[in-house]
PDB file of C-alpha atoms in Angstrom:
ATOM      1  CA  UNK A   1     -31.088   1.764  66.651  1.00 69.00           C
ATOM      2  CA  UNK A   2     -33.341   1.939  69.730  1.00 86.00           C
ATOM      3  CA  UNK A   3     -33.248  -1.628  71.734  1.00 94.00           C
ATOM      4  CA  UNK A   4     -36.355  -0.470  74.615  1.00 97.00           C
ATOM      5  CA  UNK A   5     -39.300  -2.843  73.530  1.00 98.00           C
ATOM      6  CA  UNK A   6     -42.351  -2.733  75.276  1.00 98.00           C
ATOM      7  CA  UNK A   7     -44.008  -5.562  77.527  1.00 98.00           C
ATOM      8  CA  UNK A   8     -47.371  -6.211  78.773  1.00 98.00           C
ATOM      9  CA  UNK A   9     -48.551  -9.050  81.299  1.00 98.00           C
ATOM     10  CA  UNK A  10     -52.165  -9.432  81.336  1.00 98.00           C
ATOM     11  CA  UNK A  11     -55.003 -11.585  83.082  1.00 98.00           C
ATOM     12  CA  UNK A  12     -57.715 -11.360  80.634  1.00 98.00           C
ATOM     13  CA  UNK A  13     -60.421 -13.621  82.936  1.00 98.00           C
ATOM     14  CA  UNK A  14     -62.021 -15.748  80.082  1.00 98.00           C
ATOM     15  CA  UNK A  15     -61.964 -12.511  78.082  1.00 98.00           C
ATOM     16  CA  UNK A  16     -65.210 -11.517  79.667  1.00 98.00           C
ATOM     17  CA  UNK A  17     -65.038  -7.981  81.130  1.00 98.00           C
ATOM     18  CA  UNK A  18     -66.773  -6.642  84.114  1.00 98.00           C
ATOM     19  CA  UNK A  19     -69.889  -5.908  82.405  1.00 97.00           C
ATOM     20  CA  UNK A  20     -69.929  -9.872  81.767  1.00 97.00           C
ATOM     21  CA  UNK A  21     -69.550  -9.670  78.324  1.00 97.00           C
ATOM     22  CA  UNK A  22     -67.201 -12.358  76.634  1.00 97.00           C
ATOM     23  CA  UNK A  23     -65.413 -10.338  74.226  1.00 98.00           C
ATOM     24  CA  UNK A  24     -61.943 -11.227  72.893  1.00 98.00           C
ATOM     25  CA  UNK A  25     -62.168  -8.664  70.389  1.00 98.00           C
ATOM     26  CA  UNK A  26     -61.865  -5.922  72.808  1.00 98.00           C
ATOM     27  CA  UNK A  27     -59.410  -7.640  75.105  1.00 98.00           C
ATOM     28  CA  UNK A  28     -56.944  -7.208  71.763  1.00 98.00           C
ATOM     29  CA  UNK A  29     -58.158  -3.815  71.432  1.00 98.00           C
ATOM     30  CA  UNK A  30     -57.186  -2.863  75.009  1.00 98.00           C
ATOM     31  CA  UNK A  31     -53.919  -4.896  74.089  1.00 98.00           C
ATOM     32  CA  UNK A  32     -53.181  -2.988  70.627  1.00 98.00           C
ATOM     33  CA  UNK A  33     -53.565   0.550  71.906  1.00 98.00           C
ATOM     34  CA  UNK A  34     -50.329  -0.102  74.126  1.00 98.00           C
ATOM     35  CA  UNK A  35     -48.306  -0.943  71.050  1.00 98.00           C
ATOM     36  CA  UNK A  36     -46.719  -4.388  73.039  1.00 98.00           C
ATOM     37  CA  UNK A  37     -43.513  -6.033  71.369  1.00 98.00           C
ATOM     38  CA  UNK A  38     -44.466  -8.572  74.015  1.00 98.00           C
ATOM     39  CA  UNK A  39     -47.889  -9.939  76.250  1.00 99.00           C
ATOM     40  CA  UNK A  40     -48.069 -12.728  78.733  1.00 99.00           C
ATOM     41  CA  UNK A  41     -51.702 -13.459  78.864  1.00 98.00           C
ATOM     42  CA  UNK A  42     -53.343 -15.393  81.803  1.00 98.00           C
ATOM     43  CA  UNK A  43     -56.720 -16.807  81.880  1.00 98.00           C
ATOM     44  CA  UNK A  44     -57.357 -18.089  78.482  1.00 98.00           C
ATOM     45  CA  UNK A  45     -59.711 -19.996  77.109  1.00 97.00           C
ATOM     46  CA  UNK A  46     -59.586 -22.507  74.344  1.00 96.00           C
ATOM     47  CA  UNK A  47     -62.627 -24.563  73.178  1.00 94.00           C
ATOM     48  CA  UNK A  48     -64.303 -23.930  76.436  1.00 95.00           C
ATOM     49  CA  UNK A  49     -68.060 -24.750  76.719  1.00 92.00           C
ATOM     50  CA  UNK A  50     -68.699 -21.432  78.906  1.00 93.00           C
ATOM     51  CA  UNK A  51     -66.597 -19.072  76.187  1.00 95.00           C
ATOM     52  CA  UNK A  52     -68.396 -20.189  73.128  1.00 92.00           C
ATOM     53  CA  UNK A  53     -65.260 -22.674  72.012  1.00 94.00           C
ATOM     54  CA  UNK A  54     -62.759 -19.640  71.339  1.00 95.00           C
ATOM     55  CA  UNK A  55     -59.626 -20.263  70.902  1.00 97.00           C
ATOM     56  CA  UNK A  56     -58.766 -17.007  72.283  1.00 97.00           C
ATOM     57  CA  UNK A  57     -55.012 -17.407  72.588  1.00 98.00           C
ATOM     58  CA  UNK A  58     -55.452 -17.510  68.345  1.00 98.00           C
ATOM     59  CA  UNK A  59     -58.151 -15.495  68.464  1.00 97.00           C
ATOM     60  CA  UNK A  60     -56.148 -12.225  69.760  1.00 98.00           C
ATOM     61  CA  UNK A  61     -53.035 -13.493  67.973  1.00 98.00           C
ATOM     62  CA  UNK A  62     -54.764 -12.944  64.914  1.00 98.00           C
ATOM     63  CA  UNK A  63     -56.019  -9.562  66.108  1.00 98.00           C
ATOM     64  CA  UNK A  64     -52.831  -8.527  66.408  1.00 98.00           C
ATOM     65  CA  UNK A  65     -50.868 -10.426  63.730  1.00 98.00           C
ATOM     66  CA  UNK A  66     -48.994 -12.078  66.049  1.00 98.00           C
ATOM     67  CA  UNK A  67     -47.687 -15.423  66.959  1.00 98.00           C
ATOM     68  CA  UNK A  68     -49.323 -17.064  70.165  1.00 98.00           C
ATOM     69  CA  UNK A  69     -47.552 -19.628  72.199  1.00 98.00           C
ATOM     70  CA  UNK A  70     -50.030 -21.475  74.604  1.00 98.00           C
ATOM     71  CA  UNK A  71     -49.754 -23.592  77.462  1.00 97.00           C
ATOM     72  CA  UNK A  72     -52.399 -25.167  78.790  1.00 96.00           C
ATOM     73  CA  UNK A  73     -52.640 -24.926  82.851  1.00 94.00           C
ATOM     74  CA  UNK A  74     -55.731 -27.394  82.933  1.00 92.00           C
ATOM     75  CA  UNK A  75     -56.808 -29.780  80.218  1.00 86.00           C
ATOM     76  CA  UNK A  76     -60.648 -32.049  80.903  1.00 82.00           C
ATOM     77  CA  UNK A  77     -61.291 -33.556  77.522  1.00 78.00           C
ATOM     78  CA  UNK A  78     -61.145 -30.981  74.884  1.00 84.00           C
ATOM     79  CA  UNK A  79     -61.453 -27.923  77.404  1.00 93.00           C
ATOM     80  CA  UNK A  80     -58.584 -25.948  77.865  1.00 96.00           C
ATOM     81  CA  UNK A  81     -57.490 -23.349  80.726  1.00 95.00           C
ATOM     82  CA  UNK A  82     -53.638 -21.177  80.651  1.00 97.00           C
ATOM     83  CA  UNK A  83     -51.462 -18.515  79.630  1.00 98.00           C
ATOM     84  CA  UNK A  84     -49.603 -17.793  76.555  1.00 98.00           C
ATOM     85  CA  UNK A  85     -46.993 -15.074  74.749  1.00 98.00           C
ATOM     86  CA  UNK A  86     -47.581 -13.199  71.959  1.00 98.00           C
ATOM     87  CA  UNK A  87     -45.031 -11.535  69.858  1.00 98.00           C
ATOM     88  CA  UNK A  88     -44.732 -10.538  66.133  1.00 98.00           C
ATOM     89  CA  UNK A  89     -40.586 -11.195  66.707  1.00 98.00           C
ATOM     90  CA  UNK A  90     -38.872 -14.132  66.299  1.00 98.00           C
ATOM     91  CA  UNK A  91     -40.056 -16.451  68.979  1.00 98.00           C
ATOM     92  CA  UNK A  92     -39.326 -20.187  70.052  1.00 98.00           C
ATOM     93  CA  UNK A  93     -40.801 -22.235  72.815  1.00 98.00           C
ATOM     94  CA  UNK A  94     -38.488 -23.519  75.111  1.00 98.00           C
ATOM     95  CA  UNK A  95     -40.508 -24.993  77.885  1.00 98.00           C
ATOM     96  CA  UNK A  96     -44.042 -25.332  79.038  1.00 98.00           C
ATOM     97  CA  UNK A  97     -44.998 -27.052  81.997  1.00 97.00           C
ATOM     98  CA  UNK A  98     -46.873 -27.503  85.267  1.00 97.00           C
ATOM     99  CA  UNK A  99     -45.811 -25.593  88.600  1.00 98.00           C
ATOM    100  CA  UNK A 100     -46.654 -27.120  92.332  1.00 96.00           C
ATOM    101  CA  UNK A 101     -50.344 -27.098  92.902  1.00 94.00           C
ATOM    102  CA  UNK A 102     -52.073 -28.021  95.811  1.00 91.00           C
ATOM    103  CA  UNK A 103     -55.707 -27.096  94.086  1.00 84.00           C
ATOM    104  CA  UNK A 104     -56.089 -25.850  90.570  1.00 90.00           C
ATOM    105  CA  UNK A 105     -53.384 -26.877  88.614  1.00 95.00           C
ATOM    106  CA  UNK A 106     -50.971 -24.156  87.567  1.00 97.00           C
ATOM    107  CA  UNK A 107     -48.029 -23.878  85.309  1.00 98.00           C
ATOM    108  CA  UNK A 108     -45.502 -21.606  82.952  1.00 98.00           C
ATOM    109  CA  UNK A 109     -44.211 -21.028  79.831  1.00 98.00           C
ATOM    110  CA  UNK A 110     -41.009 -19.770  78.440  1.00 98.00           C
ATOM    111  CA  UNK A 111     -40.626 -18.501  74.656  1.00 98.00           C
ATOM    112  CA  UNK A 112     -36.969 -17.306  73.756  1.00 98.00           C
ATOM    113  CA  UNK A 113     -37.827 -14.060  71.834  1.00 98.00           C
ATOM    114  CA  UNK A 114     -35.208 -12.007  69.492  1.00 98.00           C
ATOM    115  CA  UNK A 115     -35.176  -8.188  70.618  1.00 98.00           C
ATOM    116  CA  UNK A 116     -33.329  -6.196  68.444  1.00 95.00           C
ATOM    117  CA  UNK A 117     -31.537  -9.309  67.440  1.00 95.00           C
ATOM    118  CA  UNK A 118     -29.991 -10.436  70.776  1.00 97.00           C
ATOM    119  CA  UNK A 119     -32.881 -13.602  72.650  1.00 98.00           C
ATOM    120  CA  UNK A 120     -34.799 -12.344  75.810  1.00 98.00           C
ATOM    121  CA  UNK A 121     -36.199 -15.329  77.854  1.00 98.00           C
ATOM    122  CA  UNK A 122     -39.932 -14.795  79.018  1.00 99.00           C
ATOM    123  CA  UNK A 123     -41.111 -16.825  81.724  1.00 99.00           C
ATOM    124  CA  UNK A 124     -45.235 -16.313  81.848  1.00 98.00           C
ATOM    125  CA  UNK A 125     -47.055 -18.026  84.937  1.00 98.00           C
ATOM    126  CA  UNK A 126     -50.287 -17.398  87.470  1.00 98.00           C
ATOM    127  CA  UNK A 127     -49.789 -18.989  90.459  1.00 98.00           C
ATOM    128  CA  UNK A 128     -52.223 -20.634  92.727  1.00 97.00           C
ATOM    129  CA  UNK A 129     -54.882 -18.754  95.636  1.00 95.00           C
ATOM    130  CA  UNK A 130     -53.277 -20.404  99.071  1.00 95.00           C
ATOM    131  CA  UNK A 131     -50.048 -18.980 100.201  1.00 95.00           C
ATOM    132  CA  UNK A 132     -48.465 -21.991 100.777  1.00 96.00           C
ATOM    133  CA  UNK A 133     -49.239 -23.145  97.291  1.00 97.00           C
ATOM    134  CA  UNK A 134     -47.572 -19.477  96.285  1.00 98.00           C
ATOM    135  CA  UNK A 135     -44.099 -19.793  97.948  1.00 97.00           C
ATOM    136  CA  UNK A 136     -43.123 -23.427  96.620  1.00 97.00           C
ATOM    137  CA  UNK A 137     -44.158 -22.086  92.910  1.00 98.00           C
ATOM    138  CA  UNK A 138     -42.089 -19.068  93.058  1.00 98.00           C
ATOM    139  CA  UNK A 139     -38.883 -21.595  94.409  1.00 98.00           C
ATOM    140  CA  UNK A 140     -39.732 -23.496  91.433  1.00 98.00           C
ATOM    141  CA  UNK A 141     -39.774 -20.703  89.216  1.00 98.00           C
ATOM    142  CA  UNK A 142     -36.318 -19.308  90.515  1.00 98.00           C
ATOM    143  CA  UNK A 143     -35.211 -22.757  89.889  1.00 98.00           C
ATOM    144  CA  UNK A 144     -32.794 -24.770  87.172  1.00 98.00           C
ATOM    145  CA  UNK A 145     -35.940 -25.461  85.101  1.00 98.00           C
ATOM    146  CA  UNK A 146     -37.247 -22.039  84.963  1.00 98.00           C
ATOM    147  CA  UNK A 147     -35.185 -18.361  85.721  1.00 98.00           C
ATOM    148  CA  UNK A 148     -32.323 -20.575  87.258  1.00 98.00           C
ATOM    149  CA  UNK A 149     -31.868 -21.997  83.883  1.00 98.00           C
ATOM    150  CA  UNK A 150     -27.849 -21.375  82.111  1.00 98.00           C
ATOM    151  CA  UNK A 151     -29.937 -19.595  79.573  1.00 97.00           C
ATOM    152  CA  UNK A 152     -31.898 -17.532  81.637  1.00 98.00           C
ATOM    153  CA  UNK A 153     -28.635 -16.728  83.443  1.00 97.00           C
ATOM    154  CA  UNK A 154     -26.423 -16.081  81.090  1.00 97.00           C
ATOM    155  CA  UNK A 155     -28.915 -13.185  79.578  1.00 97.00           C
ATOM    156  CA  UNK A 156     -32.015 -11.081  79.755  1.00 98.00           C
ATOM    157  CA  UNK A 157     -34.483 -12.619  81.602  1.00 98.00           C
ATOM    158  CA  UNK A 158     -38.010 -11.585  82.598  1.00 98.00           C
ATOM    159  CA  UNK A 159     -40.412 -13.671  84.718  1.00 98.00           C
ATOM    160  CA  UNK A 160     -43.878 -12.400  84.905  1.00 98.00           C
ATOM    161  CA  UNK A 161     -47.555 -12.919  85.090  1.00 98.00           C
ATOM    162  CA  UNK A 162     -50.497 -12.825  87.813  1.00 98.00           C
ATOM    163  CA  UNK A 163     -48.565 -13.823  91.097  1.00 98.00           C
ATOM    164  CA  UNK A 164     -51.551 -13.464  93.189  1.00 98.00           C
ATOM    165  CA  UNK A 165     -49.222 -11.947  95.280  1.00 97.00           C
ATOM    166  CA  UNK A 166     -48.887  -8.916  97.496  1.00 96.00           C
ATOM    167  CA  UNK A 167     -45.930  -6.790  97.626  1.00 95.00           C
ATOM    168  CA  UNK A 168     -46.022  -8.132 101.647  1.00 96.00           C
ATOM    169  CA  UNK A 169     -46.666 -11.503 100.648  1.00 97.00           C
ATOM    170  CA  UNK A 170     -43.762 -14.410 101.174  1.00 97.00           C
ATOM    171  CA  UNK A 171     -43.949 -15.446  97.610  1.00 98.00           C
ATOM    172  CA  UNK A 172     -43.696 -11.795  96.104  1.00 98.00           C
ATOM    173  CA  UNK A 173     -40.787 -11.067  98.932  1.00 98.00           C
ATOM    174  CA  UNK A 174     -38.894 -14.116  97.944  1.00 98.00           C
ATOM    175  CA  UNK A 175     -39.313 -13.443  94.314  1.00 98.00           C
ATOM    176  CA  UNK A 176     -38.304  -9.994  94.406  1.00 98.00           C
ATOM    177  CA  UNK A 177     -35.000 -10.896  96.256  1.00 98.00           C
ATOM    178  CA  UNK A 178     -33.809 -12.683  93.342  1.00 98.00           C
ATOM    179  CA  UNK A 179     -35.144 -10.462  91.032  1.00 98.00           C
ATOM    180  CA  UNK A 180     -36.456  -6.914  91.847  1.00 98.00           C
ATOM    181  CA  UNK A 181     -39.885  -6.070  90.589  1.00 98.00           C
ATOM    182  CA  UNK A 182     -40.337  -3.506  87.714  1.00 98.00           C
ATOM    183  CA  UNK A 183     -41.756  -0.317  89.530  1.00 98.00           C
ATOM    184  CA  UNK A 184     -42.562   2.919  88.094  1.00 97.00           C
ATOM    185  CA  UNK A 185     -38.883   4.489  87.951  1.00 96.00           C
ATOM    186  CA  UNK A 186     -39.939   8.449  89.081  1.00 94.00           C
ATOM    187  CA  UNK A 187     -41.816   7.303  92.081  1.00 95.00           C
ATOM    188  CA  UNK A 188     -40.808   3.686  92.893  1.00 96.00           C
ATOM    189  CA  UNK A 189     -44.286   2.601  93.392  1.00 96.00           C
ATOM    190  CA  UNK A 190     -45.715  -0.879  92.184  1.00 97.00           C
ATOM    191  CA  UNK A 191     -49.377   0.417  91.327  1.00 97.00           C
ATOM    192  CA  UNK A 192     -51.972  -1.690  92.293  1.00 98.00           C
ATOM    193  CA  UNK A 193     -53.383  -3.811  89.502  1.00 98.00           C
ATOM    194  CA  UNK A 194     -56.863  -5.294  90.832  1.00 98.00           C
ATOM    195  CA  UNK A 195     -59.777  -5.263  90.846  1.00 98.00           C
ATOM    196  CA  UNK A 196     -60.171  -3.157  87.877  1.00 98.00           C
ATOM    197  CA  UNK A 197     -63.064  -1.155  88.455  1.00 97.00           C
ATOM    198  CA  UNK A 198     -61.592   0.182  92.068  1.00 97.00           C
ATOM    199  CA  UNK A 199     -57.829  -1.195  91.788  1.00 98.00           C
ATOM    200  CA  UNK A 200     -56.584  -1.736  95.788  1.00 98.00           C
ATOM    201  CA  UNK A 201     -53.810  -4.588  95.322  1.00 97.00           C
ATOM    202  CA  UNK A 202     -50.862  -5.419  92.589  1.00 98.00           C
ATOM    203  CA  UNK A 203     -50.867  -8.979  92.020  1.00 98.00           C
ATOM    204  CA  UNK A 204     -49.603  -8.601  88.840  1.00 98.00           C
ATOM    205  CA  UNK A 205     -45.583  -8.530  88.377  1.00 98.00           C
ATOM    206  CA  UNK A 206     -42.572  -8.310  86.210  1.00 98.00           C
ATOM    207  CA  UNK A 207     -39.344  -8.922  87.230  1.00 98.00           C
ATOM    208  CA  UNK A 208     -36.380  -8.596  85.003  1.00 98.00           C
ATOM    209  CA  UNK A 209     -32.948  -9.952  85.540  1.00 98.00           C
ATOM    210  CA  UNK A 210     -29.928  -7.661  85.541  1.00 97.00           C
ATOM    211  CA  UNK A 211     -29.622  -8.058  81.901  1.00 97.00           C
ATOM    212  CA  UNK A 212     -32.339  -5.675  81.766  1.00 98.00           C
ATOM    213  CA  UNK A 213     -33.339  -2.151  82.951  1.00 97.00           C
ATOM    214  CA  UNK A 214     -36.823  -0.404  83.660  1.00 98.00           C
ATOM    215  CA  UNK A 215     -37.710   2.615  81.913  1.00 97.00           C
ATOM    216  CA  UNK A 216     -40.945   2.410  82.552  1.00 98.00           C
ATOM    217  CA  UNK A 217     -44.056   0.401  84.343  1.00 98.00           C
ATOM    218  CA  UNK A 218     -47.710   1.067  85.137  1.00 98.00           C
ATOM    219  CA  UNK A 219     -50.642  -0.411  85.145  1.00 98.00           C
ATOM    220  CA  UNK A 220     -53.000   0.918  82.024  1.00 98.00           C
ATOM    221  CA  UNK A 221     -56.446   2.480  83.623  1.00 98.00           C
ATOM    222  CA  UNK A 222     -59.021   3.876  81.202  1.00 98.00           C
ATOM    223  CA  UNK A 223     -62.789   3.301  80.960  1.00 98.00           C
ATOM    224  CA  UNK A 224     -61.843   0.358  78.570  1.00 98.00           C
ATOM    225  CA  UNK A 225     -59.339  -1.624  80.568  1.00 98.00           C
ATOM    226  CA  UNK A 226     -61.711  -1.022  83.540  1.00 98.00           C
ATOM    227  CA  UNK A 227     -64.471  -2.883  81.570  1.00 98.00           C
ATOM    228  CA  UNK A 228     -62.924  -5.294  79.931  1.00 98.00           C
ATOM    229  CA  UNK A 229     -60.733  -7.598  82.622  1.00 98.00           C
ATOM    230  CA  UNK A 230     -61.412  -8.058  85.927  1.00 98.00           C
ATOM    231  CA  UNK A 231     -57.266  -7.095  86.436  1.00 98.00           C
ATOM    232  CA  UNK A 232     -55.844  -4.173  84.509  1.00 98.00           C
ATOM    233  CA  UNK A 233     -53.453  -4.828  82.334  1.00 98.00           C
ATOM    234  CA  UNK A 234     -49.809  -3.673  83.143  1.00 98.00           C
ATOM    235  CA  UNK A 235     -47.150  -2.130  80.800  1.00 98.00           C
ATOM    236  CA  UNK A 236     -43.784  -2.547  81.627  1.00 98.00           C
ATOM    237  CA  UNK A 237     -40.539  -0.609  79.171  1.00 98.00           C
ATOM    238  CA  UNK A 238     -37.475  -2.255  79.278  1.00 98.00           C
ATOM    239  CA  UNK A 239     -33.717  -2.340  77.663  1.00 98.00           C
ATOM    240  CA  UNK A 240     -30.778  -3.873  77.763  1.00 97.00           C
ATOM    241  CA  UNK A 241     -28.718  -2.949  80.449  1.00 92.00           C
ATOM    242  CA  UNK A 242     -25.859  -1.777  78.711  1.00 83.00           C
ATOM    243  CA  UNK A 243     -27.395  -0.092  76.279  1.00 75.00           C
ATOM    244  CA  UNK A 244     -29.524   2.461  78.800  1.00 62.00           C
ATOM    245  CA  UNK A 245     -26.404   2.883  80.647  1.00 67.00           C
ATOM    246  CA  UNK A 246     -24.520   3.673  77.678  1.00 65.00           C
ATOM    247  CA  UNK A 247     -27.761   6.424  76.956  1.00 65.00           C
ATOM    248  CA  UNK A 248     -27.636   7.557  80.016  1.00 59.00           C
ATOM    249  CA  UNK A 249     -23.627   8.116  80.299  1.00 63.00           C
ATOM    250  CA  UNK A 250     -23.902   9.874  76.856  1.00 64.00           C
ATOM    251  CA  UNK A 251     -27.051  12.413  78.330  1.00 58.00           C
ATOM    252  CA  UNK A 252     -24.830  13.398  81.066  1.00 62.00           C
ATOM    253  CA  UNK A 253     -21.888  13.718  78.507  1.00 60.00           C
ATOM    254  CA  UNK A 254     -24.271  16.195  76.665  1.00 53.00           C
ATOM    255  CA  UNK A 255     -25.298  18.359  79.792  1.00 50.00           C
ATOM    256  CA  UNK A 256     -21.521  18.104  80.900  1.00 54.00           C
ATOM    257  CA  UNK A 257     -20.028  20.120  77.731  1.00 49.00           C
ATOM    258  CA  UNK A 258     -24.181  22.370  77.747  1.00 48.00           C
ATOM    259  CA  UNK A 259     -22.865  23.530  81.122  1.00 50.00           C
ATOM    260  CA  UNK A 260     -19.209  24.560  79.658  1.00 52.00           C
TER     261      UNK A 260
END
């Protein structure tokens, strides 16, 4: 029984594209072609004046007949602003909350998901646009509330989302300390991820615990991704740890006795 599921984190800007066309429809398109187990979305809107009073956290959920977990970053009246996971797995919420802001408020949420019957904890965020702002929201996200939780410790763990980060950036460096960033395993590169249409920096992230290994991770560029986000979406395959060194001790095994 295979164990690798497949993870996308994904800033979806209102769900209008780059031809300024709000279109949730096609932001679940973009999303189903990549066959996800997983996606952290960032940027939602729900009953929003300016996005037609989508909910579009339910709106793709439905798309994809999935469950959406929402958290809502900024609330004025009946306006809402966040991020949310989507899964057709079994899926609890186990925290959603606010982060440090200095200017638009910004927050996270964790959903304890069943993979092949063992719980992954996803951490989803998008942290804030001054640097400063940046660094005390990753320490809060390495802390006992968030990935320095028993739970996120004591198994797989994956905190990702739109960092607004730079791989040079304080924020990314201290977050990829603790937890090394999913790259593209061949080449080792982190791809950039924005702005779509002419991609030049990855602010997008994922970065697993050691419960987990990377098989694969790139960002997903095609005429339709370039249209319809402002950030492309990126597509990250992971396992258990044990379980792809366990494949990989059995493929050597197998060119061991080809070479006999």
């Amino acid at each position: 029984m295979t164990t690798a599921f497949r993870l996308i984190t994904y800033n979806v800007h209102s769900c209008i594209g780059t031809d300024r066309r709000h279109d949730p429809e096609r932001v679940a398109e973009v999303i189903a072609a990549a066959r996800p187990d997983i996606i952290a979305l960032q940027e939602l809107d729900v009953g929003r004046l300016r996005t037609k009073g989508v909910d579009q956290a339910q709106r793709i959920a439905d798309h994809l007949k999935m469950t959406a977990h929402f958290h809502p970053a900024m609330h004025v009246e009946e306006e809402q602003y966040g991020d949310a996971i989507l899964t057709a797995l079994p899926s609890r919420l186990r925290r959603a909350g606010p982060l440090p802001s200095i200017g638009e408020p910004r927050g996270a949420i964790w959903v304890e998901i069943a993979v092949a019957g063992r719980p992954v904890q996803v951490i989803n965020t998008h942290l804030g646009l001054r640097g400063r702002e940046r660094s005390l929201q990753a320490q809060a996200l390495l802390g006992p509330d968030w990935m320095g939780h028993a739970d996120c410790q004591a198994g797989p763990a994956i905190l990702t989302g739109d960092f607004n980060a730079v791989t040079r950036s304080p924020a990314f460096r201290r977050l990829n300390r603790a937890l090394p960033a999913a790259a593209d395993p061949r080449t080792g590169r982190l791809a950039p991820t924005f702005p779509s249409r002419f991609p030049l920096m990855r602010l997008d992230h994922v970065f697993p615990n050691a419960g987990l290994t990377v098989t694969a991770c790139a960002p997903i560029a095609n005429a339709q991704t370039r249209l319809a986000s402002d950030h492309l979406p990126l597509l990250a395959t992971l396992d258990f740890a044990e379980a792809a060194d366990r494949q990989s001790d059995e493929a050597g095994g197998t060119s061991q006795a080809s070479a006999r």
